[in-house]
PDB file of C-alpha atoms in Angstrom:
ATOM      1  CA  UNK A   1      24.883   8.150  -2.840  1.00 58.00           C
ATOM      2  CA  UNK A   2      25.688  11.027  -5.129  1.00 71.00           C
ATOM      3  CA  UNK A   3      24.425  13.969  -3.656  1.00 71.00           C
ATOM      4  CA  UNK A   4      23.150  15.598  -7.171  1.00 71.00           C
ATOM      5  CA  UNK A   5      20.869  12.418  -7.490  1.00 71.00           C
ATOM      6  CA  UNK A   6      19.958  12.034  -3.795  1.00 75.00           C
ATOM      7  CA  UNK A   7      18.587  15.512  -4.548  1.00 79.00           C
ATOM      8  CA  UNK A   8      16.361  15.212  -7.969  1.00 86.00           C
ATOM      9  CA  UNK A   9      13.382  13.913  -5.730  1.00 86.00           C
ATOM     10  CA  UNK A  10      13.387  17.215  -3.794  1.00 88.00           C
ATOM     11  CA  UNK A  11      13.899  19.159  -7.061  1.00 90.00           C
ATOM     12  CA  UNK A  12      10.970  17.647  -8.168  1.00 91.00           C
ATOM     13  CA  UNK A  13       9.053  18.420  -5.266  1.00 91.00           C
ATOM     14  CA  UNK A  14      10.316  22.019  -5.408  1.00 93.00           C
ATOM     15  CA  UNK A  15       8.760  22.385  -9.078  1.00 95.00           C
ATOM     16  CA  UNK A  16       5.552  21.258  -7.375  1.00 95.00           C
ATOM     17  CA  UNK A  17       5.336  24.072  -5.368  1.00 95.00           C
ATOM     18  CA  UNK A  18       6.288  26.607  -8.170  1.00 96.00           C
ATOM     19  CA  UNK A  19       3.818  25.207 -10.111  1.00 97.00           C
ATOM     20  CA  UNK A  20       0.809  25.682  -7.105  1.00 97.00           C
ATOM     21  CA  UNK A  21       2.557  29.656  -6.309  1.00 97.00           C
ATOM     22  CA  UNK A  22       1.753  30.203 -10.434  1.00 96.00           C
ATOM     23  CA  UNK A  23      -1.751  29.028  -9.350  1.00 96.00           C
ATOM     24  CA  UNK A  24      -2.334  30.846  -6.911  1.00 96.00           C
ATOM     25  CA  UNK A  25      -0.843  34.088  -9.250  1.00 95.00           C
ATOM     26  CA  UNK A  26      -3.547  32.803 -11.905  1.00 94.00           C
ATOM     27  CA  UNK A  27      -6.511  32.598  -8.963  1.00 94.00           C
ATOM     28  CA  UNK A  28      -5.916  36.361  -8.622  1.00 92.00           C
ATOM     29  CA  UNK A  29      -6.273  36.873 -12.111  1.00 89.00           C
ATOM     30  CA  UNK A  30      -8.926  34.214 -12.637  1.00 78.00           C
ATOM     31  CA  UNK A  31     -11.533  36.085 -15.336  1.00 77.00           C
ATOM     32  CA  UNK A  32      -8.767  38.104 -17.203  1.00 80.00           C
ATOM     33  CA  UNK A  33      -7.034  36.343 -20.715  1.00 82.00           C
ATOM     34  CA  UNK A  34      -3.917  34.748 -20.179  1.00 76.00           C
ATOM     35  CA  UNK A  35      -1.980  33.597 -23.413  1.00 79.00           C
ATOM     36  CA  UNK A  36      -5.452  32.479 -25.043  1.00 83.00           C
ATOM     37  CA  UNK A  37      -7.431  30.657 -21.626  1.00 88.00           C
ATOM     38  CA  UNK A  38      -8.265  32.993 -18.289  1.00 90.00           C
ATOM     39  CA  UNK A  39      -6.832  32.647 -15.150  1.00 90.00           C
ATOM     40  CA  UNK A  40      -9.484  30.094 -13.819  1.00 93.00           C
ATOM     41  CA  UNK A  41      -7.947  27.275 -16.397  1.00 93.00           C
ATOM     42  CA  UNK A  42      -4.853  28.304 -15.542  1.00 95.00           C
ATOM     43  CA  UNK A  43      -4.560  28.095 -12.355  1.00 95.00           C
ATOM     44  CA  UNK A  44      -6.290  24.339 -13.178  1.00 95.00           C
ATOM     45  CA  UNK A  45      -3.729  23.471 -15.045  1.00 96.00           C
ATOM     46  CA  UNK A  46      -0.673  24.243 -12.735  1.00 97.00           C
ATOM     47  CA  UNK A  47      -2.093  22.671 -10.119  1.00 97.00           C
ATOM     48  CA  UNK A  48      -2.641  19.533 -12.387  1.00 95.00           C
ATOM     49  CA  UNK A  49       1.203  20.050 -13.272  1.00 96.00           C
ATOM     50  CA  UNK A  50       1.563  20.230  -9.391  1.00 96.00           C
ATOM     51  CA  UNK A  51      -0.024  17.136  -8.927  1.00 94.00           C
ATOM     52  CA  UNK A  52       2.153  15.563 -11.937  1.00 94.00           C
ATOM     53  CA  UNK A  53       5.186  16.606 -10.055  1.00 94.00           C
ATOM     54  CA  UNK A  54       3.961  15.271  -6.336  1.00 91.00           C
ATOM     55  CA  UNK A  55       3.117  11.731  -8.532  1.00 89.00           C
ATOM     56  CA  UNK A  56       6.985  12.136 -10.118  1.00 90.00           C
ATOM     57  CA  UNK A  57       9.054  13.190  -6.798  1.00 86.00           C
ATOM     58  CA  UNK A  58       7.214   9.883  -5.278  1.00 81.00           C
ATOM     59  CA  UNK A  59       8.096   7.464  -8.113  1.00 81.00           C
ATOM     60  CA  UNK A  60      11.804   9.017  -8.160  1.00 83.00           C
ATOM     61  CA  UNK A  61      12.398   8.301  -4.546  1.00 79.00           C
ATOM     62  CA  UNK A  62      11.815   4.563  -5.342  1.00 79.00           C
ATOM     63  CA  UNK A  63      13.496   4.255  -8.134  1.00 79.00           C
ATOM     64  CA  UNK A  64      16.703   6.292  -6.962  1.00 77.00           C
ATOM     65  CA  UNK A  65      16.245   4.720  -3.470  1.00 75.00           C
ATOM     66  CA  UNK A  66      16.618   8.156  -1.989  1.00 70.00           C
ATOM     67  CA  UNK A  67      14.286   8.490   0.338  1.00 75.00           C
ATOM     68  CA  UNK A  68      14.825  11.404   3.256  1.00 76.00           C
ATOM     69  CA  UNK A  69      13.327  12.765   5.910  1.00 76.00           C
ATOM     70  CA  UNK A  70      13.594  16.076   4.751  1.00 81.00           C
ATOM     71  CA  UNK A  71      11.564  15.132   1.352  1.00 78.00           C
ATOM     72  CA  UNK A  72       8.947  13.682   3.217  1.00 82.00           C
ATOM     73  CA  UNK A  73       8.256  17.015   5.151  1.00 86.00           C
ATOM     74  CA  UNK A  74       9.076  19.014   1.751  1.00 90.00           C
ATOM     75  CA  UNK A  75       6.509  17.102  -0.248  1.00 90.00           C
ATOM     76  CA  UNK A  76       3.738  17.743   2.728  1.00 91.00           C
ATOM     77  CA  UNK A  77       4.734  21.767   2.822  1.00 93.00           C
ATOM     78  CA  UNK A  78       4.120  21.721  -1.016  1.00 95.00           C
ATOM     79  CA  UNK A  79       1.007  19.917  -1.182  1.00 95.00           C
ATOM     80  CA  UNK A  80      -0.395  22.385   1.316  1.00 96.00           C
ATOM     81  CA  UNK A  81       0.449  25.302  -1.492  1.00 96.00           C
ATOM     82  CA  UNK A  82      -0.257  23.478  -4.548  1.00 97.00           C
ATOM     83  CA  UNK A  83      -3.551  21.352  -3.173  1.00 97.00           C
ATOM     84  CA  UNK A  84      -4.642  23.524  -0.757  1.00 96.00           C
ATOM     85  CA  UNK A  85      -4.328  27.345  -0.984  1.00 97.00           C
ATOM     86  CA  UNK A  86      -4.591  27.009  -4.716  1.00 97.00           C
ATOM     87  CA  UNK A  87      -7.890  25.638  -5.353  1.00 97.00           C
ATOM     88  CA  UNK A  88      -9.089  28.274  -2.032  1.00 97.00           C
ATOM     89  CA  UNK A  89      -7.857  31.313  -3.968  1.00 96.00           C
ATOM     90  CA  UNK A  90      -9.783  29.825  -7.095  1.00 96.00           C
ATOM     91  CA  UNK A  91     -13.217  29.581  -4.844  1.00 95.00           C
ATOM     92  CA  UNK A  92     -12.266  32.630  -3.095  1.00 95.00           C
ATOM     93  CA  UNK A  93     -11.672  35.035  -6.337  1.00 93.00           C
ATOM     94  CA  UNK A  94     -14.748  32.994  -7.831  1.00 92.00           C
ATOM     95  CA  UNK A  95     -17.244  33.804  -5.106  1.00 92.00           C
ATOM     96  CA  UNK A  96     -16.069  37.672  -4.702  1.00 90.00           C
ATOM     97  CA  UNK A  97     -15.719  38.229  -8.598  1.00 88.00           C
ATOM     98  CA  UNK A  98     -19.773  36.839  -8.498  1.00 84.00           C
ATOM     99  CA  UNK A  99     -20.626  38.954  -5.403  1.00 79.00           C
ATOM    100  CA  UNK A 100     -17.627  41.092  -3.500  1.00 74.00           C
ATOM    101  CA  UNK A 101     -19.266  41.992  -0.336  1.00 74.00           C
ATOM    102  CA  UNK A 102     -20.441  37.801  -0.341  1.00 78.00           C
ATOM    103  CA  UNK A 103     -19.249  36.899   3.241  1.00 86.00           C
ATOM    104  CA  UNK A 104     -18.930  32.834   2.397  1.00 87.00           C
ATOM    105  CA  UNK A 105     -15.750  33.618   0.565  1.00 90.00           C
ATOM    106  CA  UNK A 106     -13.863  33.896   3.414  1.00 94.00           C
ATOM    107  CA  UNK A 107     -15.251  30.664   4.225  1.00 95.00           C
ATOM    108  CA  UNK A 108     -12.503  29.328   1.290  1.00 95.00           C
ATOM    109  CA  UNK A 109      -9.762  29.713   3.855  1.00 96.00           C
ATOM    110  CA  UNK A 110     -11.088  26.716   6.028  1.00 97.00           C
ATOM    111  CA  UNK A 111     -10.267  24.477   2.837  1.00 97.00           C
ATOM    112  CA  UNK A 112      -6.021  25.064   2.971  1.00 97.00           C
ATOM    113  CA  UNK A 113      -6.597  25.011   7.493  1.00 97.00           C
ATOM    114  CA  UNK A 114      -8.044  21.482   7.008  1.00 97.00           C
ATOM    115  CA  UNK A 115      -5.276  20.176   4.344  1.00 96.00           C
ATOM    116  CA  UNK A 116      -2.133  21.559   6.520  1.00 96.00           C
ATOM    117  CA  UNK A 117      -4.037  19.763   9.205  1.00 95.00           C
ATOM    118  CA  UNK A 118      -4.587  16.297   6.789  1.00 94.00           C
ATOM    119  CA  UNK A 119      -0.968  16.357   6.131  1.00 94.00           C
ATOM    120  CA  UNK A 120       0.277  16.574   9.427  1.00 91.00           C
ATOM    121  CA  UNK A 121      -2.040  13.974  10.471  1.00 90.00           C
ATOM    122  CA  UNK A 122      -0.537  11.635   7.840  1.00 87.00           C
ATOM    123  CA  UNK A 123       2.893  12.240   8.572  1.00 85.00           C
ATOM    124  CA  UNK A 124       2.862  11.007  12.036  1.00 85.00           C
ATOM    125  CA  UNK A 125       0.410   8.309  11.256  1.00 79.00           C
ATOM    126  CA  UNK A 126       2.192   5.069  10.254  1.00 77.00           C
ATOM    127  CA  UNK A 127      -1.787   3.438   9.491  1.00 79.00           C
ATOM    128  CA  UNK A 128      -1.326   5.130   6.007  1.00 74.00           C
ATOM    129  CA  UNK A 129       0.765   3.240   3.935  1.00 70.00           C
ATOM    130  CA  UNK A 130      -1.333   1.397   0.960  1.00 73.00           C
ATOM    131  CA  UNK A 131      -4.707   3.565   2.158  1.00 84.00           C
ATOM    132  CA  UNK A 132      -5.768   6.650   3.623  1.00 90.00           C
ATOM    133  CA  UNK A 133      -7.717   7.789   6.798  1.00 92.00           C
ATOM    134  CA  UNK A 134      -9.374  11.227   5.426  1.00 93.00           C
ATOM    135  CA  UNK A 135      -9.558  12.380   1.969  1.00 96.00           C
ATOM    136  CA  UNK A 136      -5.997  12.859   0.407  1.00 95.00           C
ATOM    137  CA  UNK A 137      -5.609  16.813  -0.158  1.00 96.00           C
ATOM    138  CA  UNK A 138      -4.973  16.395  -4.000  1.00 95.00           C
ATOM    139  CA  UNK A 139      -8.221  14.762  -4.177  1.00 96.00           C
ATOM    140  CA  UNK A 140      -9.401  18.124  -2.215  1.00 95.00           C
ATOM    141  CA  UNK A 141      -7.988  20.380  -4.941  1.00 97.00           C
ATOM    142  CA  UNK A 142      -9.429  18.014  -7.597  1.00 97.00           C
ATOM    143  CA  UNK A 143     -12.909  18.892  -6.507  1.00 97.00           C
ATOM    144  CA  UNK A 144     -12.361  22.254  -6.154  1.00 97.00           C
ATOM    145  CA  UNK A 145     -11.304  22.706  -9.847  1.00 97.00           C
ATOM    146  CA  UNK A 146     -14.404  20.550 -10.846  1.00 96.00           C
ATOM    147  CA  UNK A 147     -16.570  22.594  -8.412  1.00 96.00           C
ATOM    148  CA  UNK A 148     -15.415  25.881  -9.536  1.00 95.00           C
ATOM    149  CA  UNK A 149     -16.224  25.085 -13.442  1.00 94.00           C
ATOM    150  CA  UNK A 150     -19.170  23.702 -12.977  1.00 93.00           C
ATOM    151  CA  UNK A 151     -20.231  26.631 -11.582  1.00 91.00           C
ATOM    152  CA  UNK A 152     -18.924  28.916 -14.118  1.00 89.00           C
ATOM    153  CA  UNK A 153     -20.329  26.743 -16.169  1.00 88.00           C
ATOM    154  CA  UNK A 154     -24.338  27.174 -14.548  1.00 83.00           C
ATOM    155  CA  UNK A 155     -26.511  29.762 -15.964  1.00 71.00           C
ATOM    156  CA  UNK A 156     -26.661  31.614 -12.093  1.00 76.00           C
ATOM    157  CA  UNK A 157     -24.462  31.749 -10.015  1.00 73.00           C
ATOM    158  CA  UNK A 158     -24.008  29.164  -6.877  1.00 75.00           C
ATOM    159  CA  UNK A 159     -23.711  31.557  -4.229  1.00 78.00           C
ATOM    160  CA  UNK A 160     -26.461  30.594  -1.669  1.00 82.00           C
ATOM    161  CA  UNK A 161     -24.999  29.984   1.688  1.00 81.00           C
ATOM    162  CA  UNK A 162     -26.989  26.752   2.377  1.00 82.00           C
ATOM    163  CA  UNK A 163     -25.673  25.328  -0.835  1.00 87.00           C
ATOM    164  CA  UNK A 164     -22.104  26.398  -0.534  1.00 91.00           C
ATOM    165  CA  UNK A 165     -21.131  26.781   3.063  1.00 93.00           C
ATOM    166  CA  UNK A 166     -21.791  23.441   3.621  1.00 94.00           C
ATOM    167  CA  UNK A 167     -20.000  22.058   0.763  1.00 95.00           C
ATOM    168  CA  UNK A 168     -17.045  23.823   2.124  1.00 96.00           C
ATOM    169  CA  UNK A 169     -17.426  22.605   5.443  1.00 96.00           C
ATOM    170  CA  UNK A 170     -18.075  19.153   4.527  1.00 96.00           C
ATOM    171  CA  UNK A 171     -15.318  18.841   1.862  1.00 96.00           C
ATOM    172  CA  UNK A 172     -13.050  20.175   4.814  1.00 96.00           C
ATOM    173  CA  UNK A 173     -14.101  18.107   7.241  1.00 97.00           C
ATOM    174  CA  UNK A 174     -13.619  14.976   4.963  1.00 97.00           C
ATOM    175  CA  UNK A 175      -9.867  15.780   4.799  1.00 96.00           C
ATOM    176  CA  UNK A 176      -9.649  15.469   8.714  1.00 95.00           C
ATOM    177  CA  UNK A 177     -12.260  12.780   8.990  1.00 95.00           C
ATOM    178  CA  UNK A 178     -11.939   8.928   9.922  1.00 93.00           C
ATOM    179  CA  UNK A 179     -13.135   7.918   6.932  1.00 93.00           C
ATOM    180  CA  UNK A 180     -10.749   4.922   4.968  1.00 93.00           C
ATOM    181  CA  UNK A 181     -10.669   5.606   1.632  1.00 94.00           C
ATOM    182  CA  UNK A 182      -8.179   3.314  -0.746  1.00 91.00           C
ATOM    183  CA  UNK A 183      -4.997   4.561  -2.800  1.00 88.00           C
ATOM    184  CA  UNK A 184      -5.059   4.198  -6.223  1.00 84.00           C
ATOM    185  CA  UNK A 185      -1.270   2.087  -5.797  1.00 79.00           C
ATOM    186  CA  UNK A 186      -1.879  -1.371  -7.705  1.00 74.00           C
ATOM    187  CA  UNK A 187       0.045  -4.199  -6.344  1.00 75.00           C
ATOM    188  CA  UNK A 188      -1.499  -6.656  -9.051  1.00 74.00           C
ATOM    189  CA  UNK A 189      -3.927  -5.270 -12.324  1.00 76.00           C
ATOM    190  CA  UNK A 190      -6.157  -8.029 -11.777  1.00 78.00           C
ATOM    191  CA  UNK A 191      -9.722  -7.196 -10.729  1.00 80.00           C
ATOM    192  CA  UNK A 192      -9.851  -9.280  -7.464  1.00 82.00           C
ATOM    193  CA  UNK A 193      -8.951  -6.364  -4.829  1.00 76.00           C
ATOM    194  CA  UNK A 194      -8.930  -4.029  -7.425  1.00 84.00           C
ATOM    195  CA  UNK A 195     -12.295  -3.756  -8.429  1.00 91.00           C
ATOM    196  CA  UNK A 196     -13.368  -0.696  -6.673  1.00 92.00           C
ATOM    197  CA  UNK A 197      -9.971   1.119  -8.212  1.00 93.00           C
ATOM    198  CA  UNK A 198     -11.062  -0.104 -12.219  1.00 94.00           C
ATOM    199  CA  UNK A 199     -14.216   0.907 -11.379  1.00 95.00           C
ATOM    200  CA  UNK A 200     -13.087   4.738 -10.457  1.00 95.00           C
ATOM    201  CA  UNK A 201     -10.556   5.174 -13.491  1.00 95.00           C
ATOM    202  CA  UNK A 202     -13.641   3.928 -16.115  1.00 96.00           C
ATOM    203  CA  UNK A 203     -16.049   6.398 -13.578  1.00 97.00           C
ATOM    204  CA  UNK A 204     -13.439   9.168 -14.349  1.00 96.00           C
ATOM    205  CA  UNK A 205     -13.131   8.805 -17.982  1.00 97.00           C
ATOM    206  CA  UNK A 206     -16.703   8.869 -18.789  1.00 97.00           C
ATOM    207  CA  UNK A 207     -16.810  11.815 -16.434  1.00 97.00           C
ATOM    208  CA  UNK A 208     -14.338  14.038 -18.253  1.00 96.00           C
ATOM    209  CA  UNK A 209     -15.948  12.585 -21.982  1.00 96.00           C
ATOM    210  CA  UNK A 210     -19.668  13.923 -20.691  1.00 96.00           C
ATOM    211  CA  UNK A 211     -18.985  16.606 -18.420  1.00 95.00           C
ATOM    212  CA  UNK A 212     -15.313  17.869 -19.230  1.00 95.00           C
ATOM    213  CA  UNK A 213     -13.783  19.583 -16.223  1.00 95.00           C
ATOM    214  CA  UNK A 214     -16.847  19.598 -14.197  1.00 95.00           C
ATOM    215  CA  UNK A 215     -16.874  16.104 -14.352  1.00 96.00           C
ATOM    216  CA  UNK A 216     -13.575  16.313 -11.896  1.00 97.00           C
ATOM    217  CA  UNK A 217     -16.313  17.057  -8.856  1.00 96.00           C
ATOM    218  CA  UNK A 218     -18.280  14.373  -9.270  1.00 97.00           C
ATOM    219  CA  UNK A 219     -15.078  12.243 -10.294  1.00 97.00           C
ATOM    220  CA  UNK A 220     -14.277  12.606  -6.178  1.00 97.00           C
ATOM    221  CA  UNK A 221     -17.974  11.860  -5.060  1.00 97.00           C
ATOM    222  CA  UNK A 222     -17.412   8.747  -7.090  1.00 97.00           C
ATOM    223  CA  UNK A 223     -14.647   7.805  -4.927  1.00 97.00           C
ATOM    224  CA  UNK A 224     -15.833   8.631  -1.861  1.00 96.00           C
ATOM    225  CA  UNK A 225     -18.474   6.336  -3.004  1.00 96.00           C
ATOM    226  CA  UNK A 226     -16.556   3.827  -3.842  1.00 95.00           C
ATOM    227  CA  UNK A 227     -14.518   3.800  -0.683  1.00 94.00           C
ATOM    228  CA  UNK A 228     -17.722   3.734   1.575  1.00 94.00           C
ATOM    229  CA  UNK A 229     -18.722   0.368  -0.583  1.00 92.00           C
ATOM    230  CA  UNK A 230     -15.182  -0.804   0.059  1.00 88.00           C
ATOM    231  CA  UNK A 231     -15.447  -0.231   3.689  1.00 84.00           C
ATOM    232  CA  UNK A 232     -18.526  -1.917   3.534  1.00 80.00           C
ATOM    233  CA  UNK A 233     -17.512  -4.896   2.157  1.00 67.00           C
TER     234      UNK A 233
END
């Protein structure tokens, strides 16, 4: 195989984690005006373009046939960046730009420890090909933009440890968990067997109609919802 196009997976991959370091450049600057939106949108945004790229260097692989070794690992070391310290630094600059001397904020770092862990987990686990064992880390990061609006969003801010803390510690734990939750890969677009996937995409638009980007928090409840009813079944 040419070695320019066994590459452009990788290259994709590499734009992924450019786009989560501009996050994470954004997170630091999260109330100030940035070319008409503050760094909190921002920083939502590039890791959206992150997770735009991590969907690309996937469906490039396949249809190049260049899968490698070395992308696998690359893709995990980017996600980590782009899904996981990313949406921390967004938590972490929101909590001390609310209260500085707040001690939960340091609390954010368990969020990117839980997702290195998730992704190591997943690459030695050959269980995880058409679902996943633990919430996927871009879900992670998806919440974390939602949570971090919605919050900005709220007339006071949501800074009481028995609120937060254990949203943190649960939404890390979930990443590292047992639970099965299904992938959003459609082998048929049927409903039979893929009820519970039409039934998160028409969950997530009406989300983002009613609630805008808030609505991404409670767009990952739904699926953890939906997965437990799955598992269920």
């Amino acid at each position: 195989m040419n070695i320019i196009v066994k590459n452009i997976p990788n290259s994709i991959t590499c734009m992924n984690i450019a786009a989560g370091c501009v996050a994470v450049i954004c997170a630091f600057r999260a109330g100030d005006p940035l070319w008409g939106l503050d760094g909190y949108s921002w920083a939502s945004i590039f890791i959206g373009i992150a997770a735009v790229m991590d969907f690309m260097d996937g469906f490039a692989a396949r249809l190049l046939g260049a899968y490698s070794d070395l992308g696998k690992e690359l893709d995990s070391l980017c996600d980590g960046v782009s899904f996981g310290v990313a949406p921390a630094m967004m938590l972490f600059n929101y909590i001390q730009e609310c209260a500085p001397e707040n001690w939960m904020a340091w609390f954010s770092l368990l969020i990117p420890v839980a997702g290195v862990l998730r992704l190591a987990k997943f690459n030695i686990d050959t269980r995880q090909t058409t679902s996943f064992i633990g919430l996927p880390i871009p879900a992670n990061a998806i919440f974390w933009i939602g949570f971090v609006a919605l919050c900005r969003n709220s007339a006071e801010p949501m800074l009481n440890w028995y609120l937060l803390l254990p949203i943190i510690l649960f939404e890390s734990w979930l990443m590292v968990s047992p639970l099965k939750l299904f992938s959003l890969k459609f082998k048929s677009f049927g409903w039979k067997g893929n009820q519970f996937r039409w039934l998160l995409i028409a969950t997530t638009v009406l989300l983002l109609v009613f609630m805008q980007v808030p609505g991404l928090m409670w767009v990952i409840v739904a699926y953890i919802f939906y997965g437990l009813l799955q598992n269920k079944d």
